[in-house]
Short mmCIF file of N, CA and C in Angstrom, two decimals:
data_model
loop_
_atom_site.label_atom_id
_atom_site.label_comp_id
_atom_site.label_asym_id
_atom_site.label_seq_id
_atom_site.Cartn_x
_atom_site.Cartn_y
_atom_site.Cartn_z
N ARG A 1 -68.62 -49.99 4.04
CA ARG A 1 -68.58 -49.06 2.91
C ARG A 1 -67.23 -49.25 2.21
N LEU A 2 -67.23 -49.40 0.92
CA LEU A 2 -65.99 -49.53 0.11
C LEU A 2 -65.66 -48.19 -0.49
N GLU A 3 -64.43 -47.81 -0.31
CA GLU A 3 -63.95 -46.53 -0.82
C GLU A 3 -63.08 -46.71 -2.05
N ASP A 4 -63.30 -45.99 -3.07
CA ASP A 4 -62.48 -46.04 -4.30
C ASP A 4 -61.22 -45.07 -4.08
N ARG A 5 -60.02 -45.69 -4.00
CA ARG A 5 -58.80 -44.81 -3.71
C ARG A 5 -57.89 -44.78 -4.86
N GLY A 6 -58.49 -44.73 -6.08
CA GLY A 6 -57.69 -44.58 -7.38
C GLY A 6 -57.30 -45.92 -7.84
N ASP A 7 -56.16 -46.42 -7.46
CA ASP A 7 -55.64 -47.75 -7.93
C ASP A 7 -56.17 -49.00 -7.03
N HIS A 8 -56.88 -48.70 -5.94
CA HIS A 8 -57.44 -49.76 -5.24
C HIS A 8 -58.69 -49.38 -4.37
N TYR A 9 -59.33 -50.32 -3.80
CA TYR A 9 -60.62 -50.12 -3.01
C TYR A 9 -60.11 -50.44 -1.56
N TYR A 10 -60.72 -49.75 -0.65
CA TYR A 10 -60.43 -49.84 0.78
C TYR A 10 -61.64 -49.81 1.69
N THR A 11 -61.52 -50.60 2.68
CA THR A 11 -62.66 -50.59 3.67
C THR A 11 -62.00 -50.85 5.10
N GLN A 12 -62.66 -50.41 6.14
CA GLN A 12 -62.18 -50.80 7.47
C GLN A 12 -63.36 -51.11 8.35
N ILE A 13 -63.25 -52.06 9.22
CA ILE A 13 -64.30 -52.37 10.19
C ILE A 13 -63.82 -52.43 11.61
N LYS A 14 -64.45 -51.75 12.41
CA LYS A 14 -64.12 -51.78 13.86
C LYS A 14 -64.72 -53.00 14.46
N LEU A 15 -63.82 -53.77 15.14
CA LEU A 15 -64.28 -54.98 15.76
C LEU A 15 -64.24 -54.74 17.32
N VAL A 16 -65.19 -55.24 17.99
CA VAL A 16 -65.24 -55.22 19.54
C VAL A 16 -64.55 -56.53 19.98
N ASP A 17 -63.31 -56.34 20.59
CA ASP A 17 -62.63 -57.42 21.15
C ASP A 17 -62.29 -58.46 20.06
N GLY A 18 -61.78 -57.97 18.92
CA GLY A 18 -61.49 -58.75 17.79
C GLY A 18 -60.46 -59.74 17.94
N LYS A 19 -59.48 -59.53 18.84
CA LYS A 19 -58.42 -60.54 19.11
C LYS A 19 -58.88 -61.81 19.72
N ASN A 20 -60.16 -61.79 20.26
CA ASN A 20 -60.76 -63.00 20.93
C ASN A 20 -61.88 -63.53 19.98
N SER A 21 -61.91 -63.05 18.75
CA SER A 21 -62.99 -63.47 17.77
C SER A 21 -62.41 -64.27 16.57
N LYS A 22 -63.25 -65.04 15.98
CA LYS A 22 -62.80 -65.71 14.78
C LYS A 22 -63.31 -64.93 13.63
N ILE A 23 -62.34 -64.47 12.71
CA ILE A 23 -62.58 -63.65 11.65
C ILE A 23 -62.45 -64.46 10.32
N ASP A 24 -63.49 -64.48 9.53
CA ASP A 24 -63.49 -65.26 8.29
C ASP A 24 -63.79 -64.18 7.11
N ILE A 25 -62.91 -64.14 6.06
CA ILE A 25 -63.13 -63.23 4.93
C ILE A 25 -63.20 -64.13 3.73
N SER A 26 -64.18 -63.93 2.88
CA SER A 26 -64.35 -64.71 1.72
C SER A 26 -64.92 -63.83 0.61
N THR A 27 -64.68 -64.17 -0.62
CA THR A 27 -65.32 -63.48 -1.72
C THR A 27 -66.02 -64.55 -2.68
N ASN A 28 -67.09 -64.18 -3.27
CA ASN A 28 -67.88 -65.00 -4.13
C ASN A 28 -68.81 -64.21 -5.01
N ASP A 29 -68.75 -64.30 -6.25
CA ASP A 29 -69.66 -63.56 -7.16
C ASP A 29 -69.59 -62.15 -6.83
N ASN A 30 -68.47 -61.62 -6.82
CA ASN A 30 -68.22 -60.06 -6.64
C ASN A 30 -68.87 -59.63 -5.29
N LEU A 31 -68.84 -60.47 -4.26
CA LEU A 31 -69.36 -60.16 -2.91
C LEU A 31 -68.19 -60.38 -1.99
N LEU A 32 -67.90 -59.46 -1.10
CA LEU A 32 -66.98 -59.59 -0.09
C LEU A 32 -67.70 -59.82 1.27
N THR A 33 -67.46 -61.01 1.81
CA THR A 33 -68.08 -61.24 3.07
C THR A 33 -67.17 -61.45 4.20
N ILE A 34 -67.47 -60.64 5.28
CA ILE A 34 -66.74 -60.69 6.47
C ILE A 34 -67.53 -61.23 7.64
N SER A 35 -67.20 -62.37 8.18
CA SER A 35 -67.93 -62.92 9.27
C SER A 35 -67.11 -62.90 10.54
N VAL A 36 -67.65 -62.49 11.56
CA VAL A 36 -66.93 -62.40 12.88
C VAL A 36 -67.74 -63.22 13.95
N GLY A 37 -67.15 -64.18 14.45
CA GLY A 37 -67.79 -65.11 15.40
C GLY A 37 -66.99 -64.96 16.82
N LYS A 38 -67.70 -65.03 17.92
CA LYS A 38 -67.14 -65.03 19.24
C LYS A 38 -67.88 -65.91 20.11
N LYS A 39 -67.07 -66.64 20.91
CA LYS A 39 -67.58 -67.48 21.90
C LYS A 39 -66.95 -67.06 23.31
N GLU A 40 -67.89 -66.91 24.26
CA GLU A 40 -67.52 -66.54 25.57
C GLU A 40 -68.04 -67.58 26.56
N GLN A 41 -67.15 -67.87 27.57
CA GLN A 41 -67.53 -68.86 28.54
C GLN A 41 -67.17 -68.25 29.90
N LYS A 42 -68.11 -68.49 30.82
CA LYS A 42 -67.95 -68.02 32.16
C LYS A 42 -68.27 -69.07 33.09
N THR A 43 -67.39 -69.29 34.00
CA THR A 43 -67.60 -70.45 34.98
C THR A 43 -67.63 -69.69 36.38
N THR A 44 -68.66 -70.17 37.18
CA THR A 44 -68.80 -69.62 38.56
C THR A 44 -68.95 -70.79 39.42
N LYS A 45 -68.14 -70.75 40.53
CA LYS A 45 -68.19 -71.91 41.48
C LYS A 45 -69.08 -71.34 42.75
N SER A 46 -69.94 -72.25 43.20
CA SER A 46 -70.75 -71.94 44.34
C SER A 46 -70.70 -73.11 45.30
N ALA A 47 -71.44 -72.91 46.50
CA ALA A 47 -71.44 -73.99 47.45
C ALA A 47 -72.19 -75.21 46.86
N ASN A 48 -73.12 -74.99 45.88
CA ASN A 48 -73.96 -76.03 45.25
C ASN A 48 -73.26 -76.69 43.98
N GLY A 49 -72.09 -76.23 43.59
CA GLY A 49 -71.44 -76.74 42.41
C GLY A 49 -70.87 -75.64 41.58
N THR A 50 -70.62 -76.03 40.26
CA THR A 50 -70.10 -75.10 39.32
C THR A 50 -71.07 -74.89 38.25
N ILE A 51 -71.18 -73.62 37.81
CA ILE A 51 -72.08 -73.19 36.76
C ILE A 51 -71.31 -72.65 35.69
N THR A 52 -71.43 -73.18 34.41
CA THR A 52 -70.71 -72.77 33.32
C THR A 52 -71.79 -72.12 32.25
N GLN A 53 -71.57 -70.94 31.88
CA GLN A 53 -72.36 -70.32 30.93
C GLN A 53 -71.64 -70.00 29.65
N GLN A 54 -72.19 -70.32 28.54
CA GLN A 54 -71.63 -70.06 27.20
C GLN A 54 -72.47 -69.13 26.37
N SER A 55 -71.88 -68.15 25.72
CA SER A 55 -72.69 -67.36 24.76
C SER A 55 -71.84 -67.33 23.37
N PHE A 56 -72.63 -67.29 22.38
CA PHE A 56 -72.05 -67.25 21.09
C PHE A 56 -72.69 -65.97 20.36
N SER A 57 -71.82 -65.35 19.53
CA SER A 57 -72.36 -64.18 18.82
C SER A 57 -71.66 -64.31 17.43
N ASN A 58 -72.40 -63.84 16.43
CA ASN A 58 -71.92 -63.88 15.07
C ASN A 58 -72.39 -62.72 14.34
N SER A 59 -71.64 -62.10 13.60
CA SER A 59 -72.03 -60.97 12.78
C SER A 59 -71.42 -61.13 11.40
N LYS A 60 -72.17 -60.50 10.43
CA LYS A 60 -71.65 -60.73 9.01
C LYS A 60 -71.92 -59.44 8.29
N ASN A 61 -70.85 -59.07 7.51
CA ASN A 61 -70.92 -57.89 6.77
C ASN A 61 -70.75 -58.32 5.29
N ILE A 62 -71.61 -57.88 4.33
CA ILE A 62 -71.45 -58.26 2.88
C ILE A 62 -71.38 -56.97 2.15
N ILE A 63 -70.30 -56.85 1.30
CA ILE A 63 -70.13 -55.67 0.47
C ILE A 63 -69.91 -56.02 -0.91
N ALA A 64 -70.71 -55.43 -1.73
CA ALA A 64 -70.66 -55.63 -3.16
C ALA A 64 -69.37 -55.05 -3.76
N LEU A 65 -68.72 -55.88 -4.53
CA LEU A 65 -67.40 -55.37 -5.15
C LEU A 65 -67.55 -54.95 -6.59
N PRO A 66 -66.84 -53.98 -7.01
CA PRO A 66 -66.97 -53.53 -8.43
C PRO A 66 -66.26 -54.64 -9.30
N GLN A 67 -66.61 -54.62 -10.58
CA GLN A 67 -66.11 -55.59 -11.54
C GLN A 67 -64.62 -55.51 -11.64
N ASP A 68 -64.00 -54.43 -11.47
CA ASP A 68 -62.54 -54.21 -11.56
C ASP A 68 -61.72 -54.54 -10.37
N ALA A 69 -62.42 -55.09 -9.34
CA ALA A 69 -61.73 -55.45 -8.12
C ALA A 69 -60.91 -56.76 -8.30
N LEU A 70 -59.63 -56.68 -7.96
CA LEU A 70 -58.81 -57.90 -8.14
C LEU A 70 -58.79 -58.69 -6.84
N VAL A 71 -59.86 -59.47 -6.59
CA VAL A 71 -59.93 -60.15 -5.39
C VAL A 71 -58.86 -61.06 -5.01
N GLU A 72 -58.20 -61.67 -6.02
CA GLU A 72 -57.15 -62.57 -5.76
C GLU A 72 -56.00 -61.84 -4.95
N LYS A 73 -55.87 -60.61 -4.96
CA LYS A 73 -54.81 -59.85 -4.42
C LYS A 73 -55.31 -59.12 -3.16
N LEU A 74 -56.43 -59.45 -2.64
CA LEU A 74 -56.94 -58.93 -1.44
C LEU A 74 -56.03 -59.00 -0.25
N GLN A 75 -55.73 -57.78 0.34
CA GLN A 75 -54.91 -57.80 1.51
C GLN A 75 -55.59 -57.38 2.80
N THR A 76 -55.23 -57.88 3.88
CA THR A 76 -55.85 -57.49 5.21
C THR A 76 -54.75 -57.06 6.22
N ASN A 77 -55.13 -56.10 7.10
CA ASN A 77 -54.36 -55.70 8.24
C ASN A 77 -55.23 -55.52 9.44
N TYR A 78 -54.82 -56.11 10.54
CA TYR A 78 -55.55 -56.04 11.76
C TYR A 78 -54.67 -55.38 12.86
N LYS A 79 -55.20 -54.33 13.40
CA LYS A 79 -54.42 -53.70 14.50
C LYS A 79 -55.47 -52.89 15.34
N ASP A 80 -55.26 -52.99 16.67
CA ASP A 80 -56.04 -52.21 17.64
C ASP A 80 -57.56 -52.29 17.32
N ASP A 81 -58.11 -53.55 17.14
CA ASP A 81 -59.50 -53.78 16.81
C ASP A 81 -60.03 -53.25 15.60
N ILE A 82 -59.11 -52.76 14.58
CA ILE A 82 -59.52 -52.33 13.27
C ILE A 82 -59.00 -53.23 12.21
N LEU A 83 -60.04 -53.82 11.50
CA LEU A 83 -59.70 -54.68 10.37
C LEU A 83 -59.73 -53.80 9.11
N GLU A 84 -58.58 -53.70 8.44
CA GLU A 84 -58.45 -52.99 7.11
C GLU A 84 -58.30 -53.99 6.02
N ILE A 85 -59.10 -53.73 4.96
CA ILE A 85 -59.12 -54.60 3.73
C ILE A 85 -58.83 -53.69 2.53
N THR A 86 -57.79 -54.06 1.77
CA THR A 86 -57.40 -53.37 0.51
C THR A 86 -57.44 -54.35 -0.60
N ILE A 87 -58.13 -53.89 -1.66
CA ILE A 87 -58.28 -54.73 -2.90
C ILE A 87 -57.77 -53.88 -4.11
N PRO A 88 -56.72 -54.28 -4.75
CA PRO A 88 -56.33 -53.67 -5.87
C PRO A 88 -57.34 -53.65 -7.02
N LYS A 89 -57.19 -52.73 -7.96
CA LYS A 89 -58.02 -52.78 -9.09
C LYS A 89 -57.31 -53.52 -10.34
N ILE A 90 -58.09 -54.15 -11.14
CA ILE A 90 -57.50 -54.61 -12.38
C ILE A 90 -57.07 -53.55 -13.21
N LYS A 91 -55.92 -53.58 -13.67
CA LYS A 91 -55.37 -52.54 -14.56
C LYS A 91 -55.92 -52.60 -15.99
N ALA A 92 -56.48 -51.56 -16.52
CA ALA A 92 -56.97 -51.56 -17.86
C ALA A 92 -55.79 -51.64 -18.72
N SER A 93 -55.95 -52.52 -19.75
CA SER A 93 -54.88 -52.75 -20.83
C SER A 93 -54.88 -51.46 -21.76
N SER A 94 -53.76 -51.00 -22.02
CA SER A 94 -53.51 -49.85 -22.77
C SER A 94 -53.43 -50.24 -24.16
N LYS A 95 -54.21 -49.46 -25.14
CA LYS A 95 -54.18 -49.88 -26.54
C LYS A 95 -53.44 -48.74 -27.21
N SER A 96 -52.47 -49.23 -28.17
CA SER A 96 -51.73 -48.19 -28.96
C SER A 96 -52.39 -47.69 -30.21
#
């Protein structure tokens, strides 16, 4: 969900174990896409040999951006598994 905070837009996403995930943020055609991919590998040794299990997970959030979102100035902050995204608004030109 994108919040209008006056001079900018803001959203935050809670990530589970985000520090071990690949996070990709992109914008295209007034859409903000946040992709989170994670690869886990577990190796178990037994008398019969070694078993390696791999799992992959991927999630994607797509948020429609307003026309006045200045996507070129998008800023991110990541802390404690919270990804914050701030997008300034295009300033309206004042007419005299």
